[in-house]
Short mmCIF file of C-alpha atoms and ligand atoms in Angstrom, two decimals:
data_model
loop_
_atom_site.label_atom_id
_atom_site.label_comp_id
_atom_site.label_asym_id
_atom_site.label_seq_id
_atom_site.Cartn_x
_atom_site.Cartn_y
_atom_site.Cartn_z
CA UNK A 1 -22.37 -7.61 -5.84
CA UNK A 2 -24.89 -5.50 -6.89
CA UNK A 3 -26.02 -2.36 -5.02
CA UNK A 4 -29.22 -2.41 -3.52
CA UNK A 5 -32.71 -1.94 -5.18
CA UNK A 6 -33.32 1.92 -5.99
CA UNK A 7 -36.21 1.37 -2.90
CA UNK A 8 -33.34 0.99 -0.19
CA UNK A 9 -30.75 3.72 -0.50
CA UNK A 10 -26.99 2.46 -1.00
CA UNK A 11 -24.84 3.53 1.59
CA UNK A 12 -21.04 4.43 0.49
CA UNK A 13 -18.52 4.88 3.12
CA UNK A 14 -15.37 7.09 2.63
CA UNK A 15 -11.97 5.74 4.40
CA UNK A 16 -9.79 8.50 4.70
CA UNK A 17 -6.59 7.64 6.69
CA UNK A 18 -5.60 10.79 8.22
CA UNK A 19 -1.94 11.79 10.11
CA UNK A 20 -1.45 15.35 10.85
CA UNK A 21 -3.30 16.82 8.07
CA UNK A 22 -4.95 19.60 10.12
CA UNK A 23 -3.84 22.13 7.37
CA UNK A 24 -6.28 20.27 4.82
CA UNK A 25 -9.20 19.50 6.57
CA UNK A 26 -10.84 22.86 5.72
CA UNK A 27 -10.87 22.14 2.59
CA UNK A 28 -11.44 18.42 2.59
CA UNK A 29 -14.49 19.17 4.69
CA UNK A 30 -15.88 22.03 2.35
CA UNK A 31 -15.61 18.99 -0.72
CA UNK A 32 -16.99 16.51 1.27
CA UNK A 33 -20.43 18.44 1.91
CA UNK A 34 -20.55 19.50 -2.29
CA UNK A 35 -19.50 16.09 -2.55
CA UNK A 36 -22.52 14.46 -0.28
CA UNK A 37 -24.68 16.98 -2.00
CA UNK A 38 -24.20 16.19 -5.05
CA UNK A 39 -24.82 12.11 -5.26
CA UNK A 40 -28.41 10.14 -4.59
CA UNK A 41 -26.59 7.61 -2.21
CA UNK A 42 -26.00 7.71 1.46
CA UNK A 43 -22.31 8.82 2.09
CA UNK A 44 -20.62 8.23 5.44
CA UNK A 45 -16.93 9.40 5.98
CA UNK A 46 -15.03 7.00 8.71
CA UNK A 47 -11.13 9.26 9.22
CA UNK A 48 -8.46 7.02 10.15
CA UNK A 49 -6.42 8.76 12.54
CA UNK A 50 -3.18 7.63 12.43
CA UNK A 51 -1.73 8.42 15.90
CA UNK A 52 -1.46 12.40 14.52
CA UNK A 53 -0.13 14.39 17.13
CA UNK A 54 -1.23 17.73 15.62
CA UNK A 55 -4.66 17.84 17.17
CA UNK A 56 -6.06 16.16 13.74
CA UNK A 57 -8.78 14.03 15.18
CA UNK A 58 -10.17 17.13 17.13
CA UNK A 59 -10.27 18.91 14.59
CA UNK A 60 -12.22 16.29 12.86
CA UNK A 61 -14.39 16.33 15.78
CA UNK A 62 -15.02 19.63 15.79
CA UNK A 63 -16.33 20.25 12.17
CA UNK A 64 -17.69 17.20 12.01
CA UNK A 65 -20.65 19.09 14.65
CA UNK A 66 -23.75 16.66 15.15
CA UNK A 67 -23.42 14.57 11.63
CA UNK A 68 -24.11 11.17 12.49
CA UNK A 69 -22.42 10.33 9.26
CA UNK A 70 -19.06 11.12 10.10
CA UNK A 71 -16.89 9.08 12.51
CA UNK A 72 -13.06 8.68 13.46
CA UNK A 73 -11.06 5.90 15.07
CA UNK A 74 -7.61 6.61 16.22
CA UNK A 75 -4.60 4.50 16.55
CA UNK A 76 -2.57 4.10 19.64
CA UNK A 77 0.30 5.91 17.61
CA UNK A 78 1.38 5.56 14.27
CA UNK A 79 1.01 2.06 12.48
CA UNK A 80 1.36 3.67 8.22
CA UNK A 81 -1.00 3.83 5.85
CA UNK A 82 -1.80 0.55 4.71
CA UNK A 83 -2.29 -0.75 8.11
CA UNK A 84 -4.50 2.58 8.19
CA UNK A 85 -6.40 1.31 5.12
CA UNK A 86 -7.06 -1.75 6.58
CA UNK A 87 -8.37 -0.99 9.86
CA UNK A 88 -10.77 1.65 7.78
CA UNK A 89 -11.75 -1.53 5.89
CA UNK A 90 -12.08 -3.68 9.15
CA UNK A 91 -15.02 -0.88 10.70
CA UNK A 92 -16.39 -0.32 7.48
CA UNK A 93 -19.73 -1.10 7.38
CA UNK A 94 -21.33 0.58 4.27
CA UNK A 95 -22.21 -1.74 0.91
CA UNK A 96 -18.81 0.00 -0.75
CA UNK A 97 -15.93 1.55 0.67
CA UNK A 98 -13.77 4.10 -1.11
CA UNK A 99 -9.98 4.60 0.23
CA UNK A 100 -9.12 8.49 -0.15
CA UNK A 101 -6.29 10.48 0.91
CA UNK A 102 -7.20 12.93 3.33
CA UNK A 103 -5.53 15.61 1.12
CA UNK A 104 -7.58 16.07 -2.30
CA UNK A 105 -5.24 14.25 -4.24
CA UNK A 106 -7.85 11.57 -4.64
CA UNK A 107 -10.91 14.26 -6.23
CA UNK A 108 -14.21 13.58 -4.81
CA UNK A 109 -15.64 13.97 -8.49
CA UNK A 110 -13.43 10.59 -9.31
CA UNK A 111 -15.06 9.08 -6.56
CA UNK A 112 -18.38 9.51 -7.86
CA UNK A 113 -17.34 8.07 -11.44
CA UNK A 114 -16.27 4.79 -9.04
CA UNK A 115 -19.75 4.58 -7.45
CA UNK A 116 -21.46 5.16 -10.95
CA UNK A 117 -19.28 2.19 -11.93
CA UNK A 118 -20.13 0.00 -9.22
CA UNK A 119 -23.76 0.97 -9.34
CA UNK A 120 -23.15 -0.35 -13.07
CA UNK A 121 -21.71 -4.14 -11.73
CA UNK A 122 -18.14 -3.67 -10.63
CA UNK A 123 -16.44 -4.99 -7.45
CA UNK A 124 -13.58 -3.20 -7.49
CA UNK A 125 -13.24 0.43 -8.97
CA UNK A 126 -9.47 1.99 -8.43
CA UNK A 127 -8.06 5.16 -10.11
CA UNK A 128 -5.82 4.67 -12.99
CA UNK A 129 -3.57 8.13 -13.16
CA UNK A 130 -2.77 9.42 -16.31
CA UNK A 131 -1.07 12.13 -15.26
CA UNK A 132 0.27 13.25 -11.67
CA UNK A 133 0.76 16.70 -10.78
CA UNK A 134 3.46 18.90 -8.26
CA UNK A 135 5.48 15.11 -8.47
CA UNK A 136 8.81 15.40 -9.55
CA UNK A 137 10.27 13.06 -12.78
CA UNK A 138 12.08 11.11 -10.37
CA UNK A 139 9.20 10.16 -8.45
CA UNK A 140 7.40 9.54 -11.66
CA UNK A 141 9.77 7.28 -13.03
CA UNK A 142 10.82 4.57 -10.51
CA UNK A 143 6.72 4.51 -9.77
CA UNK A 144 5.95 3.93 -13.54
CA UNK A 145 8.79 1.70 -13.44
CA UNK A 146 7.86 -0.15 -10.00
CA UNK A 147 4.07 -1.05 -11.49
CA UNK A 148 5.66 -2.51 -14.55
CA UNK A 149 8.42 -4.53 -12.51
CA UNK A 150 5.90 -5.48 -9.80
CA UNK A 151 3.51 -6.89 -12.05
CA UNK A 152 6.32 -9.12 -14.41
CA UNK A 153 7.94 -10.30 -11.27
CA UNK A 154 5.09 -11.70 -9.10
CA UNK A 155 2.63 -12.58 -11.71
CA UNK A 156 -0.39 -10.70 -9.83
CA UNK A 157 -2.52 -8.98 -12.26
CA UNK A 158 -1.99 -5.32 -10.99
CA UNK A 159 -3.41 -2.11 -12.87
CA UNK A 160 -0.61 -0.39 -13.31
CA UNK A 161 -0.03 3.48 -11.91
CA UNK A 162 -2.49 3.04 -9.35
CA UNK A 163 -2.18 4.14 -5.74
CA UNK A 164 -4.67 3.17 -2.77
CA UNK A 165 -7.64 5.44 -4.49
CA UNK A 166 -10.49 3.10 -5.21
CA UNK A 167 -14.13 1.36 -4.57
CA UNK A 168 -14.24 -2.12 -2.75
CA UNK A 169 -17.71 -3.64 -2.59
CA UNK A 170 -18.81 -5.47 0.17
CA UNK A 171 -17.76 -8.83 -0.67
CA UNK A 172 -14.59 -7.65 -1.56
CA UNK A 173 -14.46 -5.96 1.95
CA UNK A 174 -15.47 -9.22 3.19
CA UNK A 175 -12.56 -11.06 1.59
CA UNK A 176 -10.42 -8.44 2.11
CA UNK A 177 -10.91 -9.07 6.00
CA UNK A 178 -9.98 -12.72 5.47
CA UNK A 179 -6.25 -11.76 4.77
CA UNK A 180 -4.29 -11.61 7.93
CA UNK A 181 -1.28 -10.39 6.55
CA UNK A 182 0.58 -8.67 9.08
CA UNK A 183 2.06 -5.89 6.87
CA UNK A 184 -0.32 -5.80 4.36
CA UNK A 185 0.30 -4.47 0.66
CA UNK A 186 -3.40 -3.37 -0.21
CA UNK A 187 -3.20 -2.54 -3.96
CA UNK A 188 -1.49 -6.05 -4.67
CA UNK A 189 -3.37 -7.91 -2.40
CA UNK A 190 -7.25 -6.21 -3.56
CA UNK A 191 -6.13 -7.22 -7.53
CA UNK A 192 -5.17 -10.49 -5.66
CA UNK A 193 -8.55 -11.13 -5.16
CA UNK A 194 -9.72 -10.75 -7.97
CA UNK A 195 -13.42 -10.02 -8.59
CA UNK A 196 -14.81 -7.41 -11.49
CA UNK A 197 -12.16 -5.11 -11.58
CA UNK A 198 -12.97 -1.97 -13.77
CA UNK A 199 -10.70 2.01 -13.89
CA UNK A 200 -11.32 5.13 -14.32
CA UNK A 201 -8.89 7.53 -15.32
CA UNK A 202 -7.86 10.84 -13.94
CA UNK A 203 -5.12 13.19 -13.44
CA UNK A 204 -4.08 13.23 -10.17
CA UNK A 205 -3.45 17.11 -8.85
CA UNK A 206 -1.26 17.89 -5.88
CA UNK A 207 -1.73 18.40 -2.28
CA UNK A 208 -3.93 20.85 -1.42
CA UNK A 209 -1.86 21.85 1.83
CA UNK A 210 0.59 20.59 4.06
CA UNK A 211 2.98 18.11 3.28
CA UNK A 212 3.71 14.36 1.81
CA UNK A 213 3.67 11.88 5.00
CA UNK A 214 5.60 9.14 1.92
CA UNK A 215 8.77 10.16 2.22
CA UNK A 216 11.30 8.29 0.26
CA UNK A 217 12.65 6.01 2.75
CA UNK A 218 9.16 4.89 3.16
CA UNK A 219 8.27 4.48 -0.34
CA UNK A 220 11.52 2.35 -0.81
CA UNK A 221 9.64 0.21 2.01
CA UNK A 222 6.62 0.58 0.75
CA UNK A 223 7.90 -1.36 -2.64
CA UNK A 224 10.28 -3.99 -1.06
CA UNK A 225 6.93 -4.83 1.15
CA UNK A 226 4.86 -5.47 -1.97
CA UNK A 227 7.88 -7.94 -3.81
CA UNK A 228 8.24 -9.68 -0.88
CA UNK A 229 4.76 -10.18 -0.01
CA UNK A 230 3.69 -11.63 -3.62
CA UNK A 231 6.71 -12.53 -4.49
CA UNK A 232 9.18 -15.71 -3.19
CA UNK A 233 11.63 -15.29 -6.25
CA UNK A 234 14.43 -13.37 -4.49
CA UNK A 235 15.74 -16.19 -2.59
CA UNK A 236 15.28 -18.58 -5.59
CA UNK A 237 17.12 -16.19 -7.84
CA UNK A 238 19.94 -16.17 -5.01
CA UNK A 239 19.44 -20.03 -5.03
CA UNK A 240 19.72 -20.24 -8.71
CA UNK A 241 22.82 -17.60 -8.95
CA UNK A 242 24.84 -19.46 -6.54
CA UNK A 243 24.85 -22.61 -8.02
CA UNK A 244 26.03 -20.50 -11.27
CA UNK A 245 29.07 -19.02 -9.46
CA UNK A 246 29.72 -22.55 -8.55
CA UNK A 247 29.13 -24.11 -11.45
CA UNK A 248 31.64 -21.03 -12.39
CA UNK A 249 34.20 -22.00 -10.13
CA UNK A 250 34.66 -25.13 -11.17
CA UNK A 251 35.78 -24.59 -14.48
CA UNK A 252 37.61 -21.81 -12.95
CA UNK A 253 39.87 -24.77 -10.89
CA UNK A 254 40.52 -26.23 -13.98
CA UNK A 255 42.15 -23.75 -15.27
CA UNK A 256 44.14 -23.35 -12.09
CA UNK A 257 45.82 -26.99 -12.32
CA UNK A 258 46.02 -26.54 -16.17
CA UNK A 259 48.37 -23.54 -15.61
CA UNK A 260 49.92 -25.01 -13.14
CA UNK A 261 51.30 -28.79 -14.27
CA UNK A 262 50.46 -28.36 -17.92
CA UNK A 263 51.55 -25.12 -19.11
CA UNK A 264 53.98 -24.21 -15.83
CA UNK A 265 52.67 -20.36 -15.71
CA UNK A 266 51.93 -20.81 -12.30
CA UNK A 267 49.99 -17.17 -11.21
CA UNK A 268 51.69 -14.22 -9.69
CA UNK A 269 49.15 -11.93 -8.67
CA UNK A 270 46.93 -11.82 -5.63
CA UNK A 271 44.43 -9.14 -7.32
CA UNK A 272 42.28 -11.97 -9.09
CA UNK A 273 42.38 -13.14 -5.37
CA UNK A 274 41.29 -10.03 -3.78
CA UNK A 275 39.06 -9.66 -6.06
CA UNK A 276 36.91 -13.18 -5.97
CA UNK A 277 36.96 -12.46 -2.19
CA UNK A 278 35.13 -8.87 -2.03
CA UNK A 279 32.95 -9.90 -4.69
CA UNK A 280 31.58 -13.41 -3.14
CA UNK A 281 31.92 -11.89 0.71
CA UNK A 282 29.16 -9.11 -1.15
CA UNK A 283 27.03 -11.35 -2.71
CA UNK A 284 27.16 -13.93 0.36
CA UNK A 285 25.63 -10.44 2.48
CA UNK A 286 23.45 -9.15 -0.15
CA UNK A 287 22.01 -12.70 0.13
CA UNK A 288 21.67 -13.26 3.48
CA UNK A 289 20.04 -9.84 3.32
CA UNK A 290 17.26 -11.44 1.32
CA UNK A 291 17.18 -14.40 3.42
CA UNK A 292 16.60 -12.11 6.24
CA UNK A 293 14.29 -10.13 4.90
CA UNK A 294 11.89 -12.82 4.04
CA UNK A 295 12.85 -14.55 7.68
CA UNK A 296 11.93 -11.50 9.60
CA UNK A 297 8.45 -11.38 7.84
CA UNK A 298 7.68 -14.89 8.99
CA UNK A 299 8.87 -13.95 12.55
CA UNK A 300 6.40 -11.04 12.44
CA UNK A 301 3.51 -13.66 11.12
CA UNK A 302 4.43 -15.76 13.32
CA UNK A 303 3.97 -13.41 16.65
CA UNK A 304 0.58 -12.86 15.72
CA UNK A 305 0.40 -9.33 17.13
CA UNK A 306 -2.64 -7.29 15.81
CA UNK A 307 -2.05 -5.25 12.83
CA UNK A 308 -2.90 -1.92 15.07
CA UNK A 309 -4.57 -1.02 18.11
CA UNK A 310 -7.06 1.24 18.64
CA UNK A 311 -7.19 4.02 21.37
CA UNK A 312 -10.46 5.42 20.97
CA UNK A 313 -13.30 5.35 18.71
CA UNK A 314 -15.92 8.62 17.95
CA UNK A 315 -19.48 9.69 16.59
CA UNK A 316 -21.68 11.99 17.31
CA UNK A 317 -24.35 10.22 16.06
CA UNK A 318 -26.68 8.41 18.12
CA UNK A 319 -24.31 5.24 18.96
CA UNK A 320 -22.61 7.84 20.71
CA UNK A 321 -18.90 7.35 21.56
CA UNK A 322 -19.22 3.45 22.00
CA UNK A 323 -19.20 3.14 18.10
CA UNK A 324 -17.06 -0.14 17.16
CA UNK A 325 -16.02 -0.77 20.68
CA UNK A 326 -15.00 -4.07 20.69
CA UNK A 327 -12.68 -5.91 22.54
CA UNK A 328 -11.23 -7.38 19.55
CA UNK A 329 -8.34 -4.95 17.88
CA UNK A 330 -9.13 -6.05 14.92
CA UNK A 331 -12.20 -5.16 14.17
CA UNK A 332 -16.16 -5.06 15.69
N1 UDP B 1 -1.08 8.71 6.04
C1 UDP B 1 -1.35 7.94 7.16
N2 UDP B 1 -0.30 7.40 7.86
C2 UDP B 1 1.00 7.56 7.49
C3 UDP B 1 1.26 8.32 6.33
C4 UDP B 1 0.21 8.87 5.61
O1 UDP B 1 -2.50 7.77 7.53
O2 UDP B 1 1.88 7.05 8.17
C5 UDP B 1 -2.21 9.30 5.28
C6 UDP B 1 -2.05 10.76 4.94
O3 UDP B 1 -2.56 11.58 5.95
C7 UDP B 1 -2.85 10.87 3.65
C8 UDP B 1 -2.67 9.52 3.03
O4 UDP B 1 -2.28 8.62 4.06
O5 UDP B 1 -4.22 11.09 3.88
C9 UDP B 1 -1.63 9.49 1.92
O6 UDP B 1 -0.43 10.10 2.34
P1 UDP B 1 0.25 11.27 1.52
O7 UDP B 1 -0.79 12.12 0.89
O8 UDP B 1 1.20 11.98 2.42
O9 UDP B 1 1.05 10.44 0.42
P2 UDP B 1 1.28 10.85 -1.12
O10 UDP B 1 -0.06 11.23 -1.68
O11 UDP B 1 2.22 11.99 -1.09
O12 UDP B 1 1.85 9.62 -1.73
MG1 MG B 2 -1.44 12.53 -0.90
#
């Protein structure tokens, strides 16, 4: 799409899922009003509160004073950040929406590169990181790894070493809403779409206080969420591997009844026997673990529950505190 005519003034609104980052919203809020400063267009800034339970959304509140421009929804409790994402993308209503951690890792001065780029004719602007600072090699290296694996394995064109940082124009945010996945992976599914996809590159500095909400266990998630949501090939690879092991097994008999009648060594030992056992009984869970996985995401489809539910809705602009109201939970 492009932006409106220079006579109406484009209006870009910042998502910024937020849980229990009071420590950083000093700061965030000093580089949001440089940031609003600094650029022609109108910028609104919707926080995403994410059930915190540290007092983040009056906080929010609180500095936010009497700028109509600055609104927060908060979840019922905690739902993660992609659901986050998404319900920041649901009440969006600007003519591009730029996904931000609450935390300066995503620099305001990148996000102005992404609206001069959009401005310019792209749809989708995300932030390609060159380098990441205050993250360990580990980290690092299954990530760089992940992008490459995740893009060979499911076939979806995904940048790769790109987090949740980046522009969505409005159609995009349109077709975006259209996707009712109930855990949603938003990187894969936004280079799903498609659309005129451009980068920009930066180097991505640390927190600027408080602490990562992504611990591992929830990156691990994070990862087996995207495979399994673009990606059907575990269970054919389990498909595929046990016909090999039967296939295996056969040959395998043959050999039995050759020992046995032709050359009389009939076998001794029970290890080979052991062994076959704890290795099949493995793969046979390992597999069903697959199975399960994918079966549990269908259940969860299947229920239909909204993706999160909001408790309560605030601006202190003129709509007052009625802003999105809606009796549907999944957006206005
Ligand atoms: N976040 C969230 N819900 C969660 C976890 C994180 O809304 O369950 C927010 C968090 O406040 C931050 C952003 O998502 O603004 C990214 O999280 P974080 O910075 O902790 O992740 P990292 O940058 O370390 O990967
Ligand atoms: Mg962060």
């Amino acid at each position: 799409m492009t932006p409106p005519t220079p006579s109406g003034q484009a209006h870009v609104g910042l998502i910024i899922p937020v849980f229990n980052e009071v420590d950083v919203l000093p700061f965030l809020f000093r580089e949001l009003a440089v940031f609003r400063q600094s650029r022609p267009e109108r910028i609104s800034v919707l926080f995403v509160d994410d059930g915190s339970t540290d007092g983040t959304a009056a906080r929010i509140r609180e500095m936010a004073g009497d700028n109509p421009d600055i609104r927060v929804i908060s979840f019922s409790r905690n739902f993660g950040h992609q659901v986050a994402v998404t319900a920041g993308l649901d009440f969006c209503e600007a003519d591009a929406a730029i996904v931000m951690d609450a935390d300066l890792q995503d620099p305001p001065d990148v996000a102005g590169r992404m609206i001069d780029a959009w401005k310019a004719g792209a749809d989708v602007v995300y932030g390609k990181r060159l380098e990441r600072e205050q993250v360990g090699f580990l980290q690092r290296f299954t990530a760089r790894l992940y992008y490459r694996f995740f893009r060979s394995f499911t076939g979806v064109d995904a940048p790769l070493d790109t987090g949740d940082f980046r522009l969505v124009s409005r159609p995009v945010i349109e077709a975006f809403r259209r996707l009712p996945e109930q855990q949603p992976y938003v990187r894969g599914l936004i280079s799903w779409l498609g659309f005129r996809q451009e980068a920009v590159e930066y180097v991505r500095p640390g927190r600027v206080a408080g602490r990562t909400k992504y611990p591992w266990r929830r990156r691990f998630d994070l990862a087996l969420d995207g495979l399994a949501s673009f990606s059907g090939k575990p269970l054919r690879y389990a498909m595929r591997l046990g016909l090999l092991v039967s296939a295996g097994s056969m040959l395998g008999l043959i050999w039995v009844l050759l020992t046995k009648y032709v050359f009389e060594t009939a076998i001794t030992g029970w290890a080979s026997l052991i062994f076959a056992a704890f290795f099949f009984g493995g793969m046979q869970l390992f597999f069903l673990g697959v199975i399960g996985s994918y079966l549990a995401r269908v259940y969860d489809e299947v229920k239909g529950r909204p993706r999160y539910v909001v408790r309560s809705s605030w601006s202190s602009g003129p709509v007052g505190n009625n802003f999105g109201a809606s009796a549907h939970p999944d957006g206005p």
